[in-house]
Short mmCIF file of C-alpha atoms in Angstrom, two decimals:
data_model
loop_
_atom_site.label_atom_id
_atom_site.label_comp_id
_atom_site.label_asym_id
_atom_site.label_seq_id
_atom_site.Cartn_x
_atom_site.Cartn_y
_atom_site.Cartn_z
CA UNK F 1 73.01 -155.61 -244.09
CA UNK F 2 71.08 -159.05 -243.61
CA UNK F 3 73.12 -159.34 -240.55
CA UNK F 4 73.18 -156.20 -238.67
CA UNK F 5 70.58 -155.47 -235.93
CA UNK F 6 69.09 -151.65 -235.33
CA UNK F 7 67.54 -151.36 -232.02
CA UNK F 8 66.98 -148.06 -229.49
CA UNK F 9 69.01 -148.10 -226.31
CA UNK F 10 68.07 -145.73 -223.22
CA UNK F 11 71.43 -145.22 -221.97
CA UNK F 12 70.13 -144.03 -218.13
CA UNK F 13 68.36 -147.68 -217.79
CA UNK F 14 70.52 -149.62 -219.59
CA UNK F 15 74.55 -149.72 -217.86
CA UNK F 16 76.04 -152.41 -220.00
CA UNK F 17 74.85 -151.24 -222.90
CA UNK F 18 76.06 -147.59 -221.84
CA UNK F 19 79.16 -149.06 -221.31
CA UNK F 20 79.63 -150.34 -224.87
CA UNK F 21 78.25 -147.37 -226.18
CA UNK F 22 81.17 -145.01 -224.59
CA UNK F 23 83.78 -147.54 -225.52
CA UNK F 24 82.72 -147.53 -229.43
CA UNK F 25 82.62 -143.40 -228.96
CA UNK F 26 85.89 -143.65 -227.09
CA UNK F 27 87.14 -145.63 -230.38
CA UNK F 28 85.73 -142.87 -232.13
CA UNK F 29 87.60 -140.07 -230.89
CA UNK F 30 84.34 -139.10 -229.37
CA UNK F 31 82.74 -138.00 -225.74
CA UNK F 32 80.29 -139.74 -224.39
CA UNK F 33 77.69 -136.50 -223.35
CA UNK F 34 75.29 -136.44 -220.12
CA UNK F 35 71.73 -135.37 -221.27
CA UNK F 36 71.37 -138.04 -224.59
CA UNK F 37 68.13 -139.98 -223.63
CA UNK F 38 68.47 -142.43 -226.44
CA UNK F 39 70.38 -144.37 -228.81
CA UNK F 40 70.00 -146.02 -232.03
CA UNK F 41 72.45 -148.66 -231.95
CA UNK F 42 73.76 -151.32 -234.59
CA UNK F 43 75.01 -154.48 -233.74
CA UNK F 44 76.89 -156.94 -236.45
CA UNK F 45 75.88 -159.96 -234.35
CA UNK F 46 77.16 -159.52 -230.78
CA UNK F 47 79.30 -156.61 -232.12
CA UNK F 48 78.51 -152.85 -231.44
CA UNK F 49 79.59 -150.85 -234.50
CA UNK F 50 77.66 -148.15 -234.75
CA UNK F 51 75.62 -145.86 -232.22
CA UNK F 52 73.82 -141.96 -233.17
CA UNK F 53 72.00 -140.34 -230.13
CA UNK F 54 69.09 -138.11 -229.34
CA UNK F 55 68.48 -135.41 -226.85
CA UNK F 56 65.04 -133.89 -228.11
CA UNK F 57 65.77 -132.80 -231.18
CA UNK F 58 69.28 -132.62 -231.13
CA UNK F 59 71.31 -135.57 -232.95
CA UNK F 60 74.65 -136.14 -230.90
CA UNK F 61 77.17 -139.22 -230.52
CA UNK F 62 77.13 -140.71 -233.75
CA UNK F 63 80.12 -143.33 -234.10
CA UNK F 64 80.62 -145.80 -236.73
CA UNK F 65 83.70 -147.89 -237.10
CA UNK F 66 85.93 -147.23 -239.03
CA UNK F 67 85.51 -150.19 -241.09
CA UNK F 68 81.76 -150.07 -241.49
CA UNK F 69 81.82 -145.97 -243.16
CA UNK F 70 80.61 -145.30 -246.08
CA UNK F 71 78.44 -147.95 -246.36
CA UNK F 72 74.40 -148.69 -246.17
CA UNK F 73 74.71 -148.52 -242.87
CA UNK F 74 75.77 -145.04 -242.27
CA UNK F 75 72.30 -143.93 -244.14
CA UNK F 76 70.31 -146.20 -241.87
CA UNK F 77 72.09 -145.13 -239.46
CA UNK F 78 70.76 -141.81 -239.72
CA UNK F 79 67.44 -142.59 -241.47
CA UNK F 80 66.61 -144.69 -237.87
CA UNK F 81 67.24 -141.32 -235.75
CA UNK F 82 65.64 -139.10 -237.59
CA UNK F 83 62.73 -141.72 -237.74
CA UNK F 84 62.90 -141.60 -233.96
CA UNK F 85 62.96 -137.91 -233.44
CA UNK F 86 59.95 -137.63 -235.57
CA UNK F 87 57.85 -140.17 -233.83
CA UNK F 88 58.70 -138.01 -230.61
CA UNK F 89 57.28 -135.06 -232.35
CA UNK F 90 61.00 -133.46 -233.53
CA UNK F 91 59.91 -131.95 -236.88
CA UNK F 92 63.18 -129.51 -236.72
CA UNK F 93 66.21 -131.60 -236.48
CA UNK F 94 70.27 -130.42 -235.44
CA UNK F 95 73.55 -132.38 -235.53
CA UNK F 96 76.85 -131.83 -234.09
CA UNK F 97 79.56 -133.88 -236.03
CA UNK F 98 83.04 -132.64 -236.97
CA UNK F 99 84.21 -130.70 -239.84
CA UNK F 100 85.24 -133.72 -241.70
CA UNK F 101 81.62 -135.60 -241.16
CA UNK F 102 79.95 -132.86 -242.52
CA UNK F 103 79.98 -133.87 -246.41
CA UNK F 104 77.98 -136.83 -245.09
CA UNK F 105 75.45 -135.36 -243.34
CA UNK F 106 74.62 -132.55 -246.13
CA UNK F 107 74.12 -135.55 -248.39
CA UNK F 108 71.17 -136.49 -245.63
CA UNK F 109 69.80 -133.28 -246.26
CA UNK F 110 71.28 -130.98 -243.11
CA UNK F 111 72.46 -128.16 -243.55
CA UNK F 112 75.49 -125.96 -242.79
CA UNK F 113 74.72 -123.63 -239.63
CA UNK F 114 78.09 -122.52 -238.11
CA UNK F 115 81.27 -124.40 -237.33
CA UNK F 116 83.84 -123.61 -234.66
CA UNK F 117 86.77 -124.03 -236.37
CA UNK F 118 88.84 -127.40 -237.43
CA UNK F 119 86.14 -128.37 -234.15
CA UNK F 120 82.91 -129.49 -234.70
CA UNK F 121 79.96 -128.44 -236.98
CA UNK F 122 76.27 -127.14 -236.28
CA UNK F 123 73.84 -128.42 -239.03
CA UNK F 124 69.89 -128.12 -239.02
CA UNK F 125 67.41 -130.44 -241.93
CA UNK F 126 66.00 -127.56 -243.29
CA UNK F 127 67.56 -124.88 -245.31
CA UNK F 128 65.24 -121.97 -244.16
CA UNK F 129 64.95 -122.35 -240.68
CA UNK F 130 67.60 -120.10 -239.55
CA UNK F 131 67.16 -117.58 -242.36
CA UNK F 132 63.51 -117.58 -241.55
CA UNK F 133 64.44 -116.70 -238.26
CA UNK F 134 66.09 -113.72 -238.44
CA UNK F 135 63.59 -112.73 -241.41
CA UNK F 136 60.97 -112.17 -238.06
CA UNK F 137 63.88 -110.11 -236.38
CA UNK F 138 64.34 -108.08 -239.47
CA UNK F 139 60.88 -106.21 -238.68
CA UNK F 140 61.79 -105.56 -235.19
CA UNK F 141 65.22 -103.78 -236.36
CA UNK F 142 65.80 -100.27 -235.21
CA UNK F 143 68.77 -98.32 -236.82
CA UNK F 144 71.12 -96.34 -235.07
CA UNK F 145 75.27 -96.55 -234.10
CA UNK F 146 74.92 -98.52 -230.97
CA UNK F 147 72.74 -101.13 -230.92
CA UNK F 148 72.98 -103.56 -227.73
CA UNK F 149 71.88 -106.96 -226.62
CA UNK F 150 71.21 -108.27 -223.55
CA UNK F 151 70.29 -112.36 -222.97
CA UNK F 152 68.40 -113.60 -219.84
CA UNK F 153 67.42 -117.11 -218.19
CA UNK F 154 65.89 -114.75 -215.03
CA UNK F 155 65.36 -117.74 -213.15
CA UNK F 156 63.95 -116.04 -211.45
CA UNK F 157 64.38 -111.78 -212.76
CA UNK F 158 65.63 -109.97 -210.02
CA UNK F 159 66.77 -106.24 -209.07
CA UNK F 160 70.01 -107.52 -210.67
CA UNK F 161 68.50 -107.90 -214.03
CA UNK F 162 66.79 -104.84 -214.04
CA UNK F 163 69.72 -103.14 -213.53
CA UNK F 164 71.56 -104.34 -216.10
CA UNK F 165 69.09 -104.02 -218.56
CA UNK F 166 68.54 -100.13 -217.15
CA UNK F 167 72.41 -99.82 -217.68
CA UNK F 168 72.70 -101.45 -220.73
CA UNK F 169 69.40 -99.47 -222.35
CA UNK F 170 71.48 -96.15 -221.24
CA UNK F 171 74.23 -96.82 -223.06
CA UNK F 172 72.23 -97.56 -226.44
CA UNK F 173 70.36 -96.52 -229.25
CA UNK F 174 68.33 -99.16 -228.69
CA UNK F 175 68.31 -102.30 -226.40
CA UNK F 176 67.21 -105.52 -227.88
CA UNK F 177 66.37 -107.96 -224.71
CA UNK F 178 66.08 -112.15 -225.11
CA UNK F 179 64.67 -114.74 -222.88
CA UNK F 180 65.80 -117.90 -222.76
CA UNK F 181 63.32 -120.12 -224.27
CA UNK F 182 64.37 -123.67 -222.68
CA UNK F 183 61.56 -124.54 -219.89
CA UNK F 184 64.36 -126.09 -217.88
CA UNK F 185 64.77 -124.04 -214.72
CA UNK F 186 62.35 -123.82 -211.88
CA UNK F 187 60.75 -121.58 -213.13
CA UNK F 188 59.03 -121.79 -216.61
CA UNK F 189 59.63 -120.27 -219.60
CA UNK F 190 56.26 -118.80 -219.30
CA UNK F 191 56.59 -117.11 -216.27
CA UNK F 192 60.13 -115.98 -216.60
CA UNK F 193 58.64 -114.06 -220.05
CA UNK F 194 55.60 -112.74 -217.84
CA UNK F 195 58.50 -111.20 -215.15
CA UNK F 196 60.56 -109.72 -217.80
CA UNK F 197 57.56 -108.18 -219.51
CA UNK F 198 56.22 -106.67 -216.28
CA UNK F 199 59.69 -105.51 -214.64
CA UNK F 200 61.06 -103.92 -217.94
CA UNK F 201 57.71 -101.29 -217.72
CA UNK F 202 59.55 -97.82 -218.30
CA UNK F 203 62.25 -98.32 -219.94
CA UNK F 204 61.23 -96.90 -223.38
CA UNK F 205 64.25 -98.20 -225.91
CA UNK F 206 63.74 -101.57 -225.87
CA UNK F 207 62.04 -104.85 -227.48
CA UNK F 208 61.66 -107.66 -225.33
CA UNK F 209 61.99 -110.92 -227.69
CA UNK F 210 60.85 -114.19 -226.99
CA UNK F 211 63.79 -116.97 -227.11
CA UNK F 212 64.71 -119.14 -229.41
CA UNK F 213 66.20 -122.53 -230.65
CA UNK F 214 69.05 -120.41 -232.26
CA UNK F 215 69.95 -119.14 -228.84
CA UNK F 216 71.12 -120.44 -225.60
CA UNK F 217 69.18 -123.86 -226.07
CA UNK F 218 70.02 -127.59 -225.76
CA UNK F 219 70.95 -126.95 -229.66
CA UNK F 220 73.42 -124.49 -229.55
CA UNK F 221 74.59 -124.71 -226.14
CA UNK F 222 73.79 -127.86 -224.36
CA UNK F 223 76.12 -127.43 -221.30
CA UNK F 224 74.89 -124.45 -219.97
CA UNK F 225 71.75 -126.82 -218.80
CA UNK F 226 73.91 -129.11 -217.17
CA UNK F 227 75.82 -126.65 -215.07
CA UNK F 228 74.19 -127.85 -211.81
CA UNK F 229 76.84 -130.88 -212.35
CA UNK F 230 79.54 -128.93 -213.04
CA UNK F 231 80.06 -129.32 -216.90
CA UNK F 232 82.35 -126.26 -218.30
CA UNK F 233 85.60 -127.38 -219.42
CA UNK F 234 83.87 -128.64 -223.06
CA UNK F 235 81.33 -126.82 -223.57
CA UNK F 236 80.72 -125.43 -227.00
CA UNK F 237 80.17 -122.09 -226.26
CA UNK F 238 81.84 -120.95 -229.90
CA UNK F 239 78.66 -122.62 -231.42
CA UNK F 240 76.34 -120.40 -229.36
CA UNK F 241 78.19 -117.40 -229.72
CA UNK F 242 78.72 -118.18 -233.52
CA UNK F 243 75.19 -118.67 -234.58
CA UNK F 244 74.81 -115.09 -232.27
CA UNK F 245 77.93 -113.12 -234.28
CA UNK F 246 76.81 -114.68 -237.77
CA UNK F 247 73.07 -114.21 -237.96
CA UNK F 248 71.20 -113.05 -235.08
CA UNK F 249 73.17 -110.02 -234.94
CA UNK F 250 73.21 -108.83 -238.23
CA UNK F 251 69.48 -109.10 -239.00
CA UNK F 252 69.04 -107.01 -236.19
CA UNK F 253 72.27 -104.58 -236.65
CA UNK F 254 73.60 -105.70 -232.80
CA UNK F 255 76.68 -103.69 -232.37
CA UNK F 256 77.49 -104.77 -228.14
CA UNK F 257 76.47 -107.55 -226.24
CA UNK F 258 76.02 -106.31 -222.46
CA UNK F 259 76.60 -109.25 -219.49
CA UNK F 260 76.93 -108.67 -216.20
CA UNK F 261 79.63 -110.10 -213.98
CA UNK F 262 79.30 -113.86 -212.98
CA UNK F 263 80.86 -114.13 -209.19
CA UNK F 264 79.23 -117.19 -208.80
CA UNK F 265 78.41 -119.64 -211.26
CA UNK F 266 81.64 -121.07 -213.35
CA UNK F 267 79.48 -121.79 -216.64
CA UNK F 268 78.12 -118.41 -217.13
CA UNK F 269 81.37 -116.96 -215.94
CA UNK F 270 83.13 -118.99 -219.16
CA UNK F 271 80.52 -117.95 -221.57
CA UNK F 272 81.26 -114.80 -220.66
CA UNK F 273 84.50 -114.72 -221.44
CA UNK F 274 84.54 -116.79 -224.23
CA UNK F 275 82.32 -113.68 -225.56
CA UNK F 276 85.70 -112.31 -225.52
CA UNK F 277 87.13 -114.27 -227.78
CA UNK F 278 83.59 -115.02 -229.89
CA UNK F 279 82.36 -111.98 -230.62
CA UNK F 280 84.87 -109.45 -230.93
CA UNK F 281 87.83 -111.16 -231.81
CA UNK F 282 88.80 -111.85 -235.54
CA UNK F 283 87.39 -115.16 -236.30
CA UNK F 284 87.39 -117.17 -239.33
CA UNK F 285 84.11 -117.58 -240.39
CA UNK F 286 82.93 -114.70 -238.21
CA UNK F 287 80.42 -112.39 -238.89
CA UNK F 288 81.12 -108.25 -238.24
CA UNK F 289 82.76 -108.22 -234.32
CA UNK F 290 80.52 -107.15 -230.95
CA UNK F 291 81.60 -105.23 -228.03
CA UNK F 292 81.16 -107.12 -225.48
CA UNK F 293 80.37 -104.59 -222.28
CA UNK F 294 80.61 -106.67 -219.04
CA UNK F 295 78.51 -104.65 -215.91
CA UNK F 296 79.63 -105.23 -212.61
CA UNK F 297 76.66 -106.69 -210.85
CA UNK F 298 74.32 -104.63 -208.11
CA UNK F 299 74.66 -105.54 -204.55
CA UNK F 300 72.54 -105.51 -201.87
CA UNK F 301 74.32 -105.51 -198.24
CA UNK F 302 78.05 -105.75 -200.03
CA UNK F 303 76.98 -109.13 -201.90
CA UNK F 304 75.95 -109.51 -205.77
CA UNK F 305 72.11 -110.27 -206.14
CA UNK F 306 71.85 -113.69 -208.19
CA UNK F 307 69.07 -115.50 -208.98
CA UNK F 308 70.68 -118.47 -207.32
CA UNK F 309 70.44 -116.65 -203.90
CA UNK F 310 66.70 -115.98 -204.45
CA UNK F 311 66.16 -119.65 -205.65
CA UNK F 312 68.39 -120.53 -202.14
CA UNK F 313 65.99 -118.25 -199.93
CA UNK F 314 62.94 -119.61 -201.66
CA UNK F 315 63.98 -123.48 -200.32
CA UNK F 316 64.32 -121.78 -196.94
CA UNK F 317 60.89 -120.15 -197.10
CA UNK F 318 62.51 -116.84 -196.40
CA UNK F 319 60.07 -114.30 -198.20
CA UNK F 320 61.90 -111.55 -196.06
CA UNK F 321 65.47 -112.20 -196.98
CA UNK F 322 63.95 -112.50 -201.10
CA UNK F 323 62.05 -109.24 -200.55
CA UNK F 324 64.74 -107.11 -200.94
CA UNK F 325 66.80 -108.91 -203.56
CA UNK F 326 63.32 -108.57 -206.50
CA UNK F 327 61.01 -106.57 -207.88
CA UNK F 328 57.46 -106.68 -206.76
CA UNK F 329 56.08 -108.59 -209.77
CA UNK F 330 59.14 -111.25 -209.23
CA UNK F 331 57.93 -111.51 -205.88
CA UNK F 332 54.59 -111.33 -205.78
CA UNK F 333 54.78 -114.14 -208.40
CA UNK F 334 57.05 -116.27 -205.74
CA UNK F 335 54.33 -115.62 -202.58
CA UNK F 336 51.46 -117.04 -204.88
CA UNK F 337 52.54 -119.85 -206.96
CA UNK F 338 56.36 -120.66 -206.19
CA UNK F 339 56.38 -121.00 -202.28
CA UNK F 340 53.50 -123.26 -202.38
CA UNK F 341 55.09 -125.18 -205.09
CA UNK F 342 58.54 -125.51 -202.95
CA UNK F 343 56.26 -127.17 -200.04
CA UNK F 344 55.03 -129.63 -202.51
CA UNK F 345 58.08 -130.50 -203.56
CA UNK F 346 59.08 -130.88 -199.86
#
């Protein structure tokens, strides 16, 4: 151990040492991902043999050679990024690593969350995080025989989600509505919550819940951030829907998840149909199956409204195209703080 070296690599600043980095994941059997912003990285003198990533507080990438396993350096390995995620203020910590890793990383104290099968792993260092979780959704559970779901980014909420939550209320008991919690998009996570809030007045059968790590985040579904650059094909959607069918439905009693088509963006439109094969197939490991109910969008003038198109007509400064594509919250909301914003941004 005298001899190996630990330092912190940021992968954006740093080619050659990217370079090495996806050559020892290569090695690996692993994919070098878009979005880690740093490494811990072990050399053994001028040789790279082991690397373990961090995006927030997400622990991806971790490669060891072959010959170096099972040794002290596999525990330093991931003593030094966990270290690192707590200095950046990570208290909760998640790891993907395959099936066969996962021994390993329960003896560093994670803990089983879902796996998509013979594929790769979701584990979390605590053992009550997830069940305290859906402990809080247990008191906002309503019985009845059809219980639906709907989950939102509403970046920004338009006519388009209000009609699909209108439909999807409808055809419930009760309607059970999530935000996206990742402050990623233009507009915040704050605001988007606000819009929901106000453009969901009136419909009575319905909690609005706030989002979550467990859902749709860089955790348990890191590509559908990166979909501006065109990331689908590997997605791990099955880990989203997963943690979705095994928990987060069942401690509310979720019987149909309700989507509405995706014309435009390919991301969303695989999610959605890897709902398909998520949620209501028979899968091993699989909680009780969802419907999935796909709505075909609202148009306005023959074309689907999308939040995209909005965003599109906000760069352009046309209020009067957005007008008739949002509620009046959505767009009063726009006229105040998000056109001004735009100019700033040039």
């Amino acid at each position: 151990m005298e001899d190996l070296d630990f330092y912190t690599v940021e992968p954006d600043h740093e080619d050659a040492e990217r370079r090495e980095i996806k050559k020892l994941l290569g090695a690996c059997d692993l994919l070098y991902e878009q979005g880690i912003e740093t490494f811990v990285v072990c050399r053994d003198r001028d040789r790279l043999v082991a690397c373990a990533g961090l995006q927030q507080n997400v622990i991806k990438g971790v490669a060891i050679l072959p010959e170096y396993r099972g040794t002290a350096l596999s525990l330093t390995l991931v003593s030094e990024i966990t270290y690192l995620a707590h200095s950046h203020g990570y208290a909760t910590l998640f790891v993907y690593t395959e099936p066969k890793n996962a021994e390993f990383f329960r003896g560093c104290g994670f803990y089983d969350l879902v796996e998509m099968p013979d594929t790769v792993v979701l584990m979390e260092n605590t053992p009550i995080g997830i069940k305290s979780y859906c402990k809080q959704l247990q008191k906002h559970r309503v019985e009845g025989a059809k219980i639906g779901c709907v989950v939102a980014n509403a970046n920004p909420f338009t006519y388009g989600h209000r009609y699909l939550v209108e439909q999807a209320a409808k055809a419930c008991d009760w309607l059970h509505l999530f935000m996206v919690r990742e402050d990623v998009s233009l507009f915040s996570y704050q605001d988007r919550y606000y819009l929901a809030e106000e453009n969901i007045q009136g419909i009575p059968n319905l909690t609005l819940h706030p989002g979550s790590q467990y859902m749709v985040s860089r955790a348990t579904f890191s590509c559908y951030f990166l979909k501006d650059q065109g990331i689908v094909g590997k997605c791990h959607t099955a880990v989203d829907l997963l943690m979705f069918r095994n928990h987060i439905a069942p401690a509310l009693g979720i019987t149909h998840r309700f989507v509405g088509t995706e014309p435009f963006c390919p991301t969303t439109n695989k999610y959605n149909s890897d709902m398909m094969v998520w949620l209501q197939d028979e899968v091993r490991g699989g909680g009780p199956a969802i419907e999935v109910v796909e709505i075909p969008r609202t148009e306005f003038n023959g074309t689907a409204i999308s939040a995209s198109e909005v965003r599109r007509h906000l760069y352009q400064g046309d209020l009067d195209s957005i007008r008739n594509l949002v509620p009046s919250a959505t767009f009063e909301l726009l006229k105040t703080k998000y056109v001004p914003l735009v100019a700033q941004q040039g």
